[in-house]
XYZ file of C-alpha atoms in Angstrom:
434
model
C 245.257 -203.748 141.379
C 246.945 -203.744 138.281
C 245.993 -202.156 135.230
C 246.496 -203.587 131.613
C 248.372 -201.640 129.140
C 245.355 -202.279 126.936
C 242.863 -200.580 129.547
C 244.750 -197.331 129.546
C 245.619 -197.014 125.845
C 241.770 -197.615 125.355
C 241.334 -194.536 128.027
C 243.602 -192.167 126.120
C 243.648 -193.459 122.660
C 242.636 -191.176 120.033
C 243.473 -190.144 116.540
C 244.807 -186.724 115.052
C 247.596 -185.164 113.393
C 248.822 -181.070 113.591
C 251.834 -178.973 114.058
C 252.197 -176.110 116.548
C 253.783 -172.738 115.372
C 254.492 -169.238 117.441
C 252.657 -166.195 117.442
C 253.871 -162.835 119.499
C 250.522 -161.489 120.946
C 250.692 -160.877 124.928
C 254.232 -160.324 125.395
C 254.945 -162.593 128.745
C 257.983 -164.353 129.255
C 258.310 -167.502 131.410
C 260.856 -169.415 133.306
C 260.854 -173.213 135.114
C 262.065 -173.331 138.222
C 263.155 -176.876 138.997
C 262.655 -178.124 142.992
C 263.225 -181.481 142.438
C 266.543 -181.516 144.339
C 265.499 -179.367 147.189
C 261.405 -180.245 148.005
C 259.728 -183.197 149.207
C 257.824 -185.390 146.402
C 254.457 -187.021 146.021
C 255.353 -190.390 146.103
C 254.839 -193.051 144.067
C 254.953 -190.926 140.869
C 251.840 -190.798 139.452
C 249.531 -189.627 136.873
C 245.871 -189.269 135.734
C 245.097 -187.769 139.337
C 243.067 -184.815 140.510
C 244.310 -181.655 142.018
C 242.063 -178.669 143.961
C 243.658 -175.432 145.062
C 242.602 -174.331 148.855
C 242.913 -170.634 149.572
C 243.256 -168.768 152.484
C 241.965 -164.865 152.579
C 242.896 -161.514 153.877
C 240.617 -159.208 155.580
C 239.794 -157.797 152.254
C 238.968 -161.194 150.693
C 241.835 -161.255 148.471
C 243.924 -164.367 148.317
C 246.877 -164.698 150.654
C 248.279 -167.923 149.822
C 247.299 -170.930 147.937
C 247.865 -174.390 149.203
C 247.507 -176.999 145.932
C 246.188 -181.111 146.980
C 246.178 -183.873 144.612
C 244.310 -186.903 145.185
C 244.419 -190.343 143.552
C 245.624 -191.365 140.361
C 247.815 -194.030 138.533
C 250.503 -194.287 140.374
C 254.262 -196.316 139.021
C 256.105 -198.458 141.657
C 259.548 -199.644 140.146
C 261.036 -202.755 142.234
C 264.386 -201.730 143.572
C 265.277 -204.565 145.665
C 266.477 -206.557 142.434
C 270.015 -205.918 141.134
C 269.212 -205.310 137.267
C 273.342 -204.614 136.837
C 273.603 -201.859 134.356
C 270.377 -202.042 132.766
C 267.641 -200.283 134.651
C 265.039 -200.852 131.547
C 265.071 -204.616 133.691
C 263.521 -203.234 136.546
C 259.890 -204.449 137.567
C 257.463 -201.660 137.199
C 253.967 -201.932 138.190
C 250.966 -199.489 138.137
C 247.826 -199.533 140.055
C 245.518 -196.833 141.364
C 245.633 -195.073 144.842
C 243.305 -192.970 147.054
C 246.109 -190.884 148.713
C 245.782 -187.295 149.539
C 248.607 -184.741 149.507
C 249.052 -181.361 149.770
C 251.863 -178.760 148.730
C 253.610 -176.070 151.268
C 255.389 -173.599 149.915
C 256.976 -172.142 152.752
C 260.287 -170.551 152.185
C 263.176 -169.395 154.426
C 264.637 -165.814 155.571
C 267.028 -166.319 152.242
C 263.471 -167.300 150.203
C 264.745 -170.960 149.719
C 261.647 -173.157 149.497
C 261.707 -175.686 152.440
C 258.435 -177.012 152.371
C 257.553 -179.678 149.618
C 254.800 -182.307 149.253
C 253.716 -184.056 152.531
C 250.814 -186.879 152.552
C 247.442 -185.477 154.147
C 246.257 -188.138 157.135
C 242.361 -188.563 156.509
C 239.604 -190.133 158.692
C 236.255 -190.865 157.861
C 234.242 -193.115 154.678
C 237.799 -192.385 152.639
C 236.845 -192.528 149.024
C 238.322 -195.800 146.896
C 241.118 -195.707 144.413
C 240.502 -193.992 141.404
C 242.225 -191.885 138.495
C 240.680 -189.349 136.361
C 238.262 -188.435 138.675
C 237.479 -184.283 139.256
C 237.314 -182.582 142.069
C 236.491 -178.808 143.249
C 236.010 -176.962 146.708
C 233.434 -174.917 148.037
C 233.756 -172.729 151.223
C 236.010 -175.187 153.728
C 234.976 -178.055 152.038
C 236.244 -180.082 149.062
C 234.375 -182.303 146.754
C 235.309 -185.388 145.040
C 233.118 -186.828 141.970
C 233.445 -189.662 140.179
C 236.228 -191.332 138.343
C 237.591 -194.923 137.246
C 238.531 -197.926 139.178
C 240.356 -200.534 137.208
C 240.045 -202.801 139.566
C 241.124 -206.563 138.151
C 243.229 -206.087 134.797
C 241.212 -207.590 131.610
C 237.739 -206.525 133.538
C 237.634 -203.042 132.209
C 236.902 -201.857 135.767
C 234.257 -199.494 137.121
C 233.282 -195.877 136.162
C 232.045 -194.221 139.406
C 229.150 -192.297 140.070
C 229.784 -191.472 144.035
C 230.727 -187.716 145.327
C 232.791 -187.448 148.712
C 233.294 -184.385 150.749
C 236.341 -183.770 152.555
C 236.328 -181.281 155.689
C 239.394 -179.176 155.211
C 239.499 -178.345 158.639
C 239.631 -181.280 159.969
C 240.228 -183.621 156.995
C 237.668 -186.150 157.502
C 235.888 -187.693 154.590
C 232.163 -188.364 153.882
C 230.263 -190.087 151.393
C 227.199 -188.186 150.214
C 223.998 -189.379 150.044
C 223.685 -189.053 146.039
C 225.255 -189.968 142.992
C 226.566 -187.899 140.061
C 223.178 -187.239 137.506
C 222.579 -189.493 134.719
C 225.246 -192.085 135.766
C 228.819 -192.977 136.078
C 231.670 -190.098 134.675
C 235.145 -190.293 134.524
C 237.322 -188.202 132.309
C 235.500 -184.896 132.857
C 236.178 -181.592 134.153
C 234.956 -179.632 137.572
C 235.683 -176.122 137.897
C 235.003 -174.165 141.225
C 233.031 -170.986 140.952
C 234.005 -169.314 144.386
C 231.708 -166.246 144.301
C 228.295 -168.416 143.146
C 229.523 -170.927 145.792
C 228.781 -173.395 143.176
C 231.247 -176.248 140.904
C 230.462 -176.503 137.223
C 230.618 -179.690 135.463
C 231.287 -180.646 131.955
C 231.482 -184.532 130.815
C 230.989 -186.293 127.848
C 226.821 -186.380 128.089
C 226.961 -182.312 128.057
C 225.413 -180.703 125.085
C 224.541 -177.619 124.126
C 221.815 -177.609 126.358
C 223.076 -177.922 129.654
C 225.914 -178.254 131.953
C 226.017 -179.930 135.794
C 226.173 -177.343 138.800
C 226.962 -178.416 142.532
C 226.345 -176.423 145.457
C 227.281 -179.185 148.223
C 224.104 -180.770 148.776
C 222.687 -181.455 145.223
C 223.022 -181.194 141.326
C 221.516 -179.137 138.803
C 221.376 -179.545 135.226
C 222.129 -175.838 134.129
C 220.620 -175.013 131.010
C 222.695 -173.157 128.559
C 221.909 -170.791 125.475
C 223.169 -170.841 121.968
C 226.769 -170.044 121.343
C 228.071 -166.809 120.121
C 231.603 -166.373 118.726
C 234.624 -164.679 120.018
C 238.263 -164.143 118.667
C 239.984 -163.451 115.431
C 240.227 -167.198 115.171
C 236.709 -168.274 115.417
C 234.744 -169.212 112.156
C 231.074 -170.049 113.763
C 230.348 -173.704 115.201
C 228.376 -174.818 118.144
C 229.001 -175.249 122.236
C 231.574 -177.929 123.168
C 230.224 -181.017 122.358
C 230.485 -184.134 124.953
C 234.275 -184.638 125.817
C 236.453 -186.526 127.531
C 240.321 -185.740 128.859
C 239.227 -181.967 128.345
C 241.098 -179.266 130.418
C 239.487 -176.189 131.995
C 239.602 -173.823 134.595
C 237.854 -170.565 135.691
C 238.710 -167.258 134.078
C 237.921 -163.890 135.905
C 234.824 -164.008 138.305
C 232.079 -165.997 136.041
C 233.764 -167.187 133.169
C 234.347 -171.493 132.642
C 237.150 -171.751 130.023
C 237.300 -175.285 128.305
C 239.908 -176.505 125.855
C 240.360 -179.608 123.878
C 239.683 -183.378 125.080
C 238.134 -185.780 122.934
C 234.723 -186.945 121.710
C 233.670 -190.243 122.183
C 234.534 -191.246 118.758
C 238.136 -190.789 119.540
C 238.367 -187.060 117.311
C 240.749 -184.864 119.428
C 240.446 -181.480 119.642
C 241.872 -177.568 120.126
C 238.743 -175.793 120.458
C 238.184 -173.420 123.156
C 235.487 -172.290 124.489
C 233.945 -170.137 127.377
C 230.976 -170.185 129.244
C 229.594 -166.953 130.959
C 227.800 -168.291 134.685
C 225.826 -165.178 135.000
C 223.938 -165.605 131.672
C 225.055 -169.285 130.856
C 225.835 -168.469 127.486
C 228.571 -170.339 125.672
C 231.054 -168.921 123.622
C 233.425 -170.180 121.019
C 236.928 -168.435 121.388
C 238.923 -170.640 119.352
C 237.242 -172.866 116.632
C 238.896 -177.218 116.355
C 241.374 -177.433 113.643
C 238.874 -180.120 111.515
C 235.946 -177.567 111.656
C 238.365 -174.909 110.331
C 240.267 -176.684 107.581
C 236.762 -177.889 106.562
C 234.913 -174.772 106.286
C 235.176 -173.076 102.931
C 233.978 -169.802 104.565
C 237.081 -169.028 106.385
C 239.510 -166.536 105.486
C 243.331 -167.047 104.984
C 243.686 -164.962 108.150
C 241.311 -167.510 110.238
C 243.428 -170.544 108.328
C 246.734 -168.989 109.604
C 245.261 -168.787 113.512
C 244.991 -172.173 113.260
C 248.398 -172.851 112.306
C 249.753 -170.459 115.412
C 247.939 -172.506 117.968
C 248.142 -175.832 120.084
C 247.860 -178.943 118.233
C 244.349 -181.108 118.831
C 245.196 -182.937 122.233
C 243.664 -184.239 125.505
C 245.243 -184.608 128.992
C 246.561 -180.998 128.895
C 246.528 -178.838 131.793
C 244.794 -175.441 131.608
C 244.973 -172.383 134.156
C 244.006 -168.931 134.519
C 246.636 -166.269 133.939
C 244.522 -163.166 134.156
C 240.785 -162.080 134.262
C 240.815 -162.747 130.287
C 243.531 -165.054 129.618
C 244.573 -168.986 130.129
C 247.616 -170.716 130.176
C 248.281 -174.108 128.535
C 250.806 -176.915 129.342
C 250.975 -180.243 127.851
C 248.996 -182.900 126.864
C 249.339 -185.731 124.383
C 248.569 -185.628 120.553
C 248.381 -188.751 118.570
C 251.295 -189.487 116.625
C 251.715 -192.014 113.523
C 251.233 -196.217 114.045
C 254.865 -196.492 115.572
C 254.510 -193.327 117.609
C 251.174 -193.910 119.311
C 250.671 -190.987 121.670
C 253.193 -188.476 121.635
C 252.776 -186.142 124.810
C 253.952 -182.162 124.871
C 256.064 -179.607 127.269
C 254.862 -176.834 125.606
C 253.588 -173.423 127.254
C 250.737 -171.438 125.490
C 248.929 -168.227 126.485
C 245.441 -167.600 124.955
C 243.573 -164.196 125.213
C 240.069 -165.240 125.218
C 238.810 -161.566 124.061
C 240.260 -161.830 120.845
C 240.953 -165.846 120.155
C 244.709 -165.352 120.044
C 247.299 -167.934 121.124
C 250.867 -167.166 122.263
C 253.353 -170.001 122.213
C 255.799 -169.225 125.139
C 259.810 -169.821 124.903
C 260.095 -171.278 128.320
C 263.995 -170.578 130.128
C 265.325 -172.015 132.662
C 265.361 -170.385 135.621
C 268.611 -168.682 135.977
C 269.218 -169.017 139.934
C 267.968 -172.155 141.699
C 267.116 -175.525 140.145
C 267.570 -175.670 136.156
C 265.884 -177.701 133.765
C 262.582 -178.036 131.847
C 260.061 -180.759 132.364
C 259.616 -183.380 130.084
C 256.839 -183.953 127.780
C 253.966 -185.305 129.392
C 250.416 -185.518 130.036
C 248.007 -186.408 132.631
C 249.652 -184.009 135.016
C 248.168 -180.948 137.042
C 249.334 -177.496 136.913
C 248.222 -175.024 139.855
C 248.228 -171.772 140.819
C 250.799 -171.171 143.755
C 251.151 -168.149 145.720
C 254.214 -167.864 147.891
C 253.896 -167.333 151.610
C 256.721 -165.078 151.943
C 257.313 -161.369 150.586
C 259.324 -162.810 147.771
C 259.078 -160.575 144.828
C 258.937 -163.253 142.439
C 255.579 -164.343 143.467
C 254.420 -160.680 143.915
C 251.535 -159.948 141.074
C 252.873 -157.136 138.534
C 250.670 -155.546 135.862
C 250.669 -153.728 132.699
C 248.644 -152.670 129.713
C 247.937 -154.318 126.722
C 244.659 -153.883 124.764
C 243.433 -152.106 128.037
C 243.501 -154.854 130.422
C 245.353 -156.050 132.945
C 248.611 -158.772 132.894
C 249.873 -160.636 135.770
C 253.134 -161.940 136.786
C 252.535 -165.695 138.542
C 253.716 -169.366 139.583
C 252.286 -172.360 138.927
C 252.683 -175.740 140.487
C 253.588 -178.863 138.074
C 252.673 -181.753 139.659
C 253.087 -185.812 138.206
C 251.942 -186.476 134.271
C 253.359 -189.306 132.320
C 255.028 -190.268 128.877
C 252.724 -193.302 128.094
C 253.534 -196.542 128.852
C 257.445 -195.071 129.222
C 257.748 -192.888 132.266
C 255.713 -191.362 134.937
C 257.029 -188.620 136.690
C 257.752 -187.296 139.957
C 259.708 -184.199 139.207
C 258.739 -180.771 141.240
C 258.738 -177.946 139.042
C 257.359 -174.170 139.429
C 256.373 -172.244 136.364
C 257.150 -168.428 136.742
C 255.171 -166.474 134.011
C 256.103 -162.594 134.281
C 255.148 -159.571 131.940
């Protein structure tokens, strides 16, 4: 089940050029901790997988631990049986899609050393078929998988999927639900679990300023949305997000969905950021796209400077919640020149969604434990990671900045690739501190 390079290039090929610089807004610092030599890996290495997090709760309702899971993706297999001498580039590499499920064990020993890692989950039932660029979310004790792309035979274009599967997290049994995704098959979409509302919010290339999809575990709703407002010093008007693919999304606080970047169907990449209030269903533009900013004569010099202090337009990035009003962005790919093609990134940014201010973090190698910094990549996943031990590095600390609380947290980086050159199976934890 091989995928031709032309098909994958069609999936991820867009055109835009821009640059990134640095601002000092939120006073965070961060370090990468490599667990590659001490932690078991997801095998085979992969990109384009989907991830979800299963959280266990304390009696007061707060999370006591988080268990990241990954499903499917585009795997890379290198033939190690042949003798290629001193030239590893001659090794035979095959790529195909998969449908396996993995979860991360974050247990530590008495010295706070990681002795867990990725473990494959044995599942039963109506197991979903192989796919990549799908989306997933969690409601209660069940995880849900929506659509995706099965390339099937190379050269055919494969099949975009419209199925919905449910995984019982207590029994690890899959079931295929008796419904399909509304309005037809979908892939390269995003799904965000809203725990308090017991729904999953889904945004894809069909969504416009009038609706998003919601799912409650049994049925879909086309949820009407209202006209956008604008917030933040980088804002200059504009509407809600257009239909997008390969964008990134996460929950922020209890009732806010944040969407960043991605590309429209004509291939135009974006670095715009939007929020959706799931109480009022109103969109807000937190940060406009660089294309709209540069073309608007009404923009002030400050707004244009803000665009220079922001991530480049990109697709396939990772976005996670850091605090109730800030999000963290990692990686993704932008379009280089004709010779470069897609150029992956390994930069880390924080966005204050109230003020529309980006900060690029200068991430260090950890002074203790494994060192190194993840190579540039896109189509990876970054998931919250709460330690099961009482390590001080995994506990939340707070300070105030413009009357809000900022946290110190850890995030687990999984997979990703430098398109057509390298797929990664390293294990990194990003430790972000006040």
